[in-house]
Amino acid sequence: MPLSTCTTTSMVIPHFTKNPKIGVVGKEEEENLSNECKGLIHSLPKEKGWRTPFIYLFQGFWCQPKEIQAIISFQKHFQARDSDVILATIPKSGTTWIKALTFAIMNRKRFTTSSKNHPLLTSNPHDLVPFFEYKLYANNQIPDLSNLPKPRLFGTHVPFASLQESIKSSSCRIIYVCRNPFDTFISSWHYINKVRPESLPPFPLEEAFNLYCKGVVGFGPFWEHMLGYWKESTERPEKVLFMKYEDMKEDTVSHLKMLANFLGVPFSIEEEEEGMIKDIAKLCSFENLKDLEVNKCGKSIKNFENKHLFRKGAVGDWVNYLSPSMVEQLSKVIEEKLGDSGLKFNVFS
Ligand SMILES: Nc1ncnc2c1ncn2[C@@H]1O[C@H](COP(=O)(O)OS(=O)(=O)O)[C@@H](OP(=O)(O)O)[C@H]1O
């Protein structure tokens, strides 16, 4: 589709209403929720949401009502297979990228990087590697995943502790991508302001920052999300591969090799000599994906435009937004929560 025909999609504007029992709630928040889920949500601790009126503390992490319903369904119905691959992240830490890279590695025999038919040229990575909570189990669906070809690739933002039990007990593999909290915060803040309903004013940076430092962000606290997968990757390195966005940016080729080895499909010497690893890195690069028509105009997740998934794709952009006192505050949180874990970040480009 030529750029000029790319239509602007309208935002869904929620209706806010006064409910005597629970205060101001967005009607949109409760649409399509089962009575059981509504009851549960009303019993959970809540805080101001970044995009929706409230965000709720469910199984120790913060999320929105629709996500909670989908996650409960995922926990009830999903059955992992040993050959499955699960791509896990907290939002805005490299999800789209790791989905593209893993899809390209796993399907490199079917689709060469030079193929005009490569699915990454016409589909957003979120369509090729579906989320449990936004796609497969969203909107009261219980999908039949039994006929999907092996290996099945799935994505999730759900913390390790809340993954469906068979994911933890089977031999399926998990890849976790972690991004430094400074850039993840800035990326989340920009994104939320792009997708917030037009009826709401922009979300002030300071307000978002204070919530983030308290752990109140989708699927957060961020430190608990990271620690859950970090701990598992140190105890079971054959089960969980822990990768860092900044390191992947610095040396994508080495990380592609690491990924392929972990997935049990190492690159051969011939593939390396042919330049295949570099070609995959290029195909999945921010610069390449961002300019594809599907990523400029499409929508992969209901109500969210793909173009907002591609902003700067850089390390260290936070320096343009955070004041010295904010840097001090977030550094303290990171030190306090992650200091003993051995998990460290490279925060500058
Ligand atoms: N291919 C590729 N390479 C490197 N970086 C990339 C890529 N694709 C997306 N991005 C950047 O990742 C940020 C979006 O994060 P996620 O993909 O995790 O978003 S989401 O959770 O799936 O909504 C967002 O980061 P910021 O630019 O800092 O906002 C994107 O620009």
XYZ file of C-alpha atoms and ligand atoms in Angstrom:
380
model
C 0.000 0.000 0.000
C 1.537 3.390 -0.892
C 2.168 5.668 2.054
C -0.412 8.203 0.905
C -3.227 5.656 1.229
C -2.362 4.755 4.803
C -5.510 5.711 6.668
C -5.479 7.102 10.176
C -7.287 4.708 12.466
C -9.612 6.102 15.063
C -8.986 5.520 18.750
C -11.541 3.762 20.884
C -12.861 6.281 23.372
C -14.025 4.651 26.583
C -17.053 5.890 28.473
C -16.397 6.792 32.049
C -19.132 6.250 34.539
C -19.693 6.623 38.242
C -20.306 3.295 39.898
C -21.379 3.734 43.548
C -19.573 0.564 44.592
C -16.203 1.034 42.967
C -15.901 4.689 42.080
C -15.075 5.922 38.608
C -14.564 3.061 36.198
C -14.233 2.912 32.436
C -17.142 0.993 30.946
C -14.751 -0.251 28.300
C -12.712 -1.871 31.086
C -15.587 -4.111 32.054
C -16.936 -4.927 28.606
C -16.951 -8.654 27.875
C -15.777 -9.589 31.349
C -17.422 -12.606 32.946
C -19.289 -11.959 36.197
C -16.709 -14.118 37.951
C -13.891 -11.939 36.643
C -15.734 -8.722 37.533
C -16.157 -10.027 41.079
C -12.494 -10.890 41.304
C -11.382 -7.518 39.970
C -13.471 -5.638 42.485
C -11.710 -7.540 45.259
C -8.174 -6.668 44.056
C -5.979 -3.756 45.185
C -5.961 -1.037 42.544
C -3.945 1.996 41.540
C -4.316 4.648 38.905
C -3.709 3.113 35.466
C -1.426 4.552 32.792
C -3.973 4.086 29.999
C -7.109 2.863 31.721
C -8.679 4.371 34.854
C -7.284 1.627 37.081
C -4.696 -1.092 37.111
C -5.111 -4.058 39.454
C -2.710 -6.176 41.479
C -3.328 -9.752 40.315
C -1.094 -12.633 41.478
C 1.498 -10.051 42.540
C 1.673 -8.064 39.303
C -0.240 -5.092 37.907
C -2.556 -5.459 34.973
C -5.802 -4.440 33.362
C -9.106 -6.292 33.749
C -9.152 -7.693 30.207
C -5.626 -8.976 30.641
C -6.581 -10.641 33.919
C -9.466 -12.497 32.299
C -7.258 -13.648 29.418
C -4.452 -14.723 31.764
C -6.850 -16.794 33.883
C -8.056 -18.525 30.729
C -4.457 -19.102 29.566
C -3.556 -20.569 32.966
C -6.580 -22.874 32.820
C -6.388 -24.089 29.228
C -2.917 -23.851 27.695
C -0.908 -27.065 27.479
C 2.776 -26.701 26.675
C 4.693 -29.119 24.481
C 8.369 -29.850 24.879
C 9.042 -28.313 21.477
C 7.315 -24.983 22.268
C 9.253 -21.751 22.446
C 7.961 -18.957 24.673
C 9.217 -15.387 24.223
C 8.790 -13.455 27.447
C 9.310 -9.760 28.172
C 7.927 -6.932 30.204
C 6.334 -4.427 27.773
C 8.648 -2.140 25.828
C 11.799 -4.123 26.330
C 12.301 -5.662 22.892
C 9.273 -7.930 22.387
C 8.699 -7.064 18.732
C 12.384 -7.513 17.955
C 12.848 -10.886 19.678
C 9.688 -12.170 17.983
C 11.083 -11.191 14.579
C 14.529 -12.684 15.281
C 13.209 -15.968 16.648
C 10.690 -16.367 13.828
C 13.412 -15.706 11.237
C 15.830 -18.197 12.834
C 13.267 -20.967 13.229
C 11.874 -20.575 9.704
C 15.112 -19.908 7.829
C 14.890 -23.094 5.766
C 11.338 -22.304 4.607
C 11.909 -18.607 4.036
C 15.323 -17.319 3.087
C 16.048 -13.747 4.075
C 16.148 -12.717 0.409
C 12.733 -14.240 -0.284
C 10.197 -11.717 -1.529
C 7.616 -13.839 0.315
C 9.259 -13.652 3.701
C 6.380 -13.335 6.201
C 8.233 -10.597 8.084
C 7.858 -8.369 5.027
C 4.074 -8.469 5.146
C 3.197 -9.346 8.749
C 4.034 -7.636 12.000
C 6.060 -9.917 14.333
C 3.119 -9.944 16.784
C 1.013 -11.678 14.118
C 3.671 -14.309 13.535
C 4.282 -14.975 17.234
C 0.980 -14.413 19.024
C 0.627 -13.270 22.597
C -1.248 -15.570 24.968
C -2.916 -12.670 26.734
C -3.627 -10.247 23.867
C -4.414 -12.646 21.073
C -4.896 -16.333 21.799
C -6.864 -16.190 25.047
C -8.207 -12.637 24.649
C -11.904 -11.856 24.151
C -13.127 -15.061 25.795
C -11.505 -17.298 23.178
C -10.177 -20.758 23.940
C -8.094 -21.551 20.877
C -7.336 -24.996 19.540
C -3.549 -24.885 19.250
C -3.078 -28.611 18.748
C -2.693 -28.388 14.968
C -0.098 -25.642 14.903
C 3.129 -26.817 13.283
C 6.096 -27.554 15.529
C 7.813 -25.715 17.013
C 5.024 -23.452 18.183
C 6.179 -19.916 19.004
C 4.289 -17.841 21.572
C 4.793 -14.491 23.252
C 3.860 -13.291 26.709
C 4.333 -10.492 29.227
C 3.192 -12.716 32.107
C 5.779 -13.020 34.932
C 7.497 -16.384 35.347
C 5.605 -17.312 38.518
C 2.247 -16.930 36.765
C 3.049 -18.874 33.612
C 0.842 -21.883 32.956
C 2.241 -24.761 35.004
C 3.014 -27.005 31.997
C 5.340 -24.320 30.643
C 7.404 -24.606 33.807
C 7.304 -28.399 34.085
C 7.781 -29.354 30.414
C 11.037 -29.053 28.500
C 9.772 -26.163 26.400
C 12.205 -23.284 26.112
C 11.777 -19.720 27.293
C 13.661 -16.710 25.962
C 13.510 -13.593 28.110
C 14.592 -10.190 26.879
C 15.370 -7.583 29.491
C 15.949 -3.872 28.803
C 17.422 -1.312 31.153
C 14.647 0.260 33.255
C 15.540 3.831 32.200
C 14.841 3.208 28.507
C 11.963 0.836 29.220
C 10.287 3.541 31.262
C 10.724 6.209 28.562
C 9.555 3.828 25.855
C 6.466 2.906 27.920
C 5.647 6.537 28.623
C 5.857 7.518 24.950
C 3.781 4.529 23.929
C 1.059 5.170 26.472
C 0.716 8.747 25.297
C 0.279 7.488 21.742
C -2.413 4.955 22.622
C -4.230 6.779 25.420
C -7.827 7.578 24.555
C -8.154 11.003 22.935
C -10.598 11.955 25.658
C -7.781 11.874 28.221
C -5.012 14.491 28.527
C -1.375 13.418 27.993
C 0.002 11.407 30.888
C 2.599 13.593 32.668
C 6.109 12.189 32.748
C 6.481 12.824 36.497
C 3.276 10.984 37.334
C 4.222 7.987 35.195
C 7.710 8.013 36.709
C 6.450 7.932 40.297
C 4.153 5.004 39.496
C 7.010 3.196 37.711
C 9.349 3.608 40.691
C 6.612 2.173 42.935
C 6.367 -0.802 40.589
C 2.962 0.272 39.252
C 3.270 -0.408 35.527
C 1.752 -3.120 33.347
C 3.107 -6.549 34.455
C 5.346 -4.828 37.014
C 6.953 -4.261 39.401
C 9.660 -4.389 36.746
C 12.236 -5.721 39.213
C 10.084 -8.695 40.134
C 9.401 -9.469 36.483
C 13.121 -9.439 35.707
C 14.119 -11.346 38.836
C 11.618 -14.152 38.205
C 13.164 -14.992 34.832
C 16.720 -14.093 35.906
C 16.615 -16.532 38.812
C 15.198 -19.276 36.626
C 17.833 -18.673 33.942
C 20.639 -19.016 36.473
C 19.147 -22.216 37.941
C 18.007 -23.773 34.648
C 20.061 -22.241 31.824
C 18.870 -24.947 29.427
C 15.281 -23.822 30.091
C 15.523 -20.025 30.167
C 17.816 -17.905 28.026
C 18.165 -14.412 29.503
C 19.164 -11.767 26.976
C 19.632 -8.031 27.307
C 18.360 -5.526 24.724
C 21.488 -3.375 25.013
C 23.818 -6.329 24.413
C 21.702 -7.447 21.471
C 21.986 -3.965 19.970
C 25.750 -3.934 20.451
C 26.394 -7.319 18.871
C 23.323 -8.725 17.164
C 25.217 -11.440 15.285
C 26.659 -13.064 18.441
C 23.231 -12.985 20.031
C 21.648 -14.586 16.995
C 24.179 -17.418 17.276
C 23.418 -17.753 20.980
C 19.696 -17.825 20.240
C 20.037 -20.440 17.501
C 22.211 -22.636 19.750
C 19.733 -22.357 22.609
C 16.867 -23.239 20.283
C 18.720 -26.347 19.124
C 19.106 -25.091 15.545
C 22.690 -23.749 15.432
C 23.876 -21.970 12.313
C 26.147 -24.145 10.188
C 29.534 -22.902 9.002
C 28.081 -22.676 5.480
C 25.171 -20.572 6.695
C 27.580 -18.284 8.508
C 29.864 -18.007 5.477
C 26.883 -17.240 3.239
C 26.161 -14.248 5.495
C 22.859 -15.639 6.722
C 23.285 -14.433 10.303
C 23.976 -10.873 9.205
C 21.042 -11.051 6.793
C 18.661 -12.094 9.569
C 19.971 -9.276 11.755
C 19.334 -6.837 8.907
C 15.889 -8.175 8.073
C 14.800 -7.825 11.714
C 16.535 -4.514 12.356
C 14.565 -1.563 13.670
C 15.354 0.420 10.510
C 14.079 -2.305 8.198
C 10.925 -3.289 10.098
C 9.919 0.303 10.790
C 9.730 1.178 7.096
C 7.615 -1.785 6.016
C 4.102 -0.890 4.967
C 2.542 -3.399 7.371
C 4.329 -1.725 10.255
C 3.380 1.768 9.155
C -0.303 1.143 8.599
C -1.383 -2.147 10.145
C -2.863 -3.132 13.478
C -1.791 -6.423 15.002
C -3.229 -6.049 18.455
C -6.822 -4.835 18.637
C -6.966 -1.019 18.788
C -3.171 -0.601 18.697
C -1.411 0.609 15.602
C 1.795 -1.156 14.620
C 3.577 2.114 13.904
C 3.690 2.925 17.620
C 5.814 -0.193 18.192
C 8.686 1.478 16.330
C 9.850 4.741 17.862
C 13.649 5.158 18.146
C 14.973 1.696 18.919
C 17.997 3.195 20.679
C 19.923 2.690 23.899
C 20.227 5.709 26.194
C 17.371 7.884 24.920
C 16.318 8.370 28.549
C 19.031 11.031 28.952
C 16.795 13.342 26.911
C 13.928 13.093 29.387
C 14.968 12.329 32.965
C 16.143 15.024 35.384
C 19.171 14.333 37.626
C 16.855 13.756 40.592
C 14.799 11.235 38.616
C 17.966 9.404 37.604
C 19.012 9.308 41.252
C 15.592 8.033 42.334
C 15.386 5.234 39.752
C 19.034 4.268 40.325
C 18.236 3.847 44.019
C 15.256 1.633 43.243
C 17.370 -0.507 40.909
C 20.150 -0.820 43.482
C 17.735 -1.668 46.272
C 15.716 -4.209 44.313
C 18.291 -5.753 42.001
C 21.609 -4.930 43.703
C 22.147 -8.399 45.173
C 20.971 -10.334 42.142
C 23.985 -9.933 39.880
C 21.760 -8.404 37.176
C 23.410 -5.264 35.811
C 22.527 -2.888 32.995
C 24.368 -0.986 30.364
C 22.294 2.196 30.219
C 24.221 4.283 27.684
C 24.538 3.726 23.966
N 13.654 -4.402 15.443
C 13.876 -3.675 16.521
N 15.111 -3.515 17.012
C 15.352 -2.764 18.100
N 14.383 -2.117 18.806
C 13.118 -2.265 18.360
C 12.798 -3.037 17.229
N 11.467 -2.992 17.048
C 10.965 -2.214 18.003
N 11.951 -1.757 18.800
C 11.853 -0.867 19.955
O 11.351 -1.619 21.075
C 10.469 -0.787 21.839
C 9.082 -1.400 21.820
O 9.125 -2.464 22.729
P 8.329 -3.805 22.560
O 8.535 -4.338 21.196
O 8.725 -4.658 23.696
O 6.818 -3.316 22.710
S 5.592 -4.255 23.093
O 5.775 -4.664 24.498
O 5.542 -5.368 22.168
O 4.408 -3.366 22.941
C 10.498 0.576 21.199
O 11.564 1.263 21.854
P 11.694 2.858 21.889
O 12.035 3.269 20.514
O 12.799 3.153 22.868
O 10.374 3.390 22.351
C 10.822 0.224 19.773
O 11.324 1.293 19.014
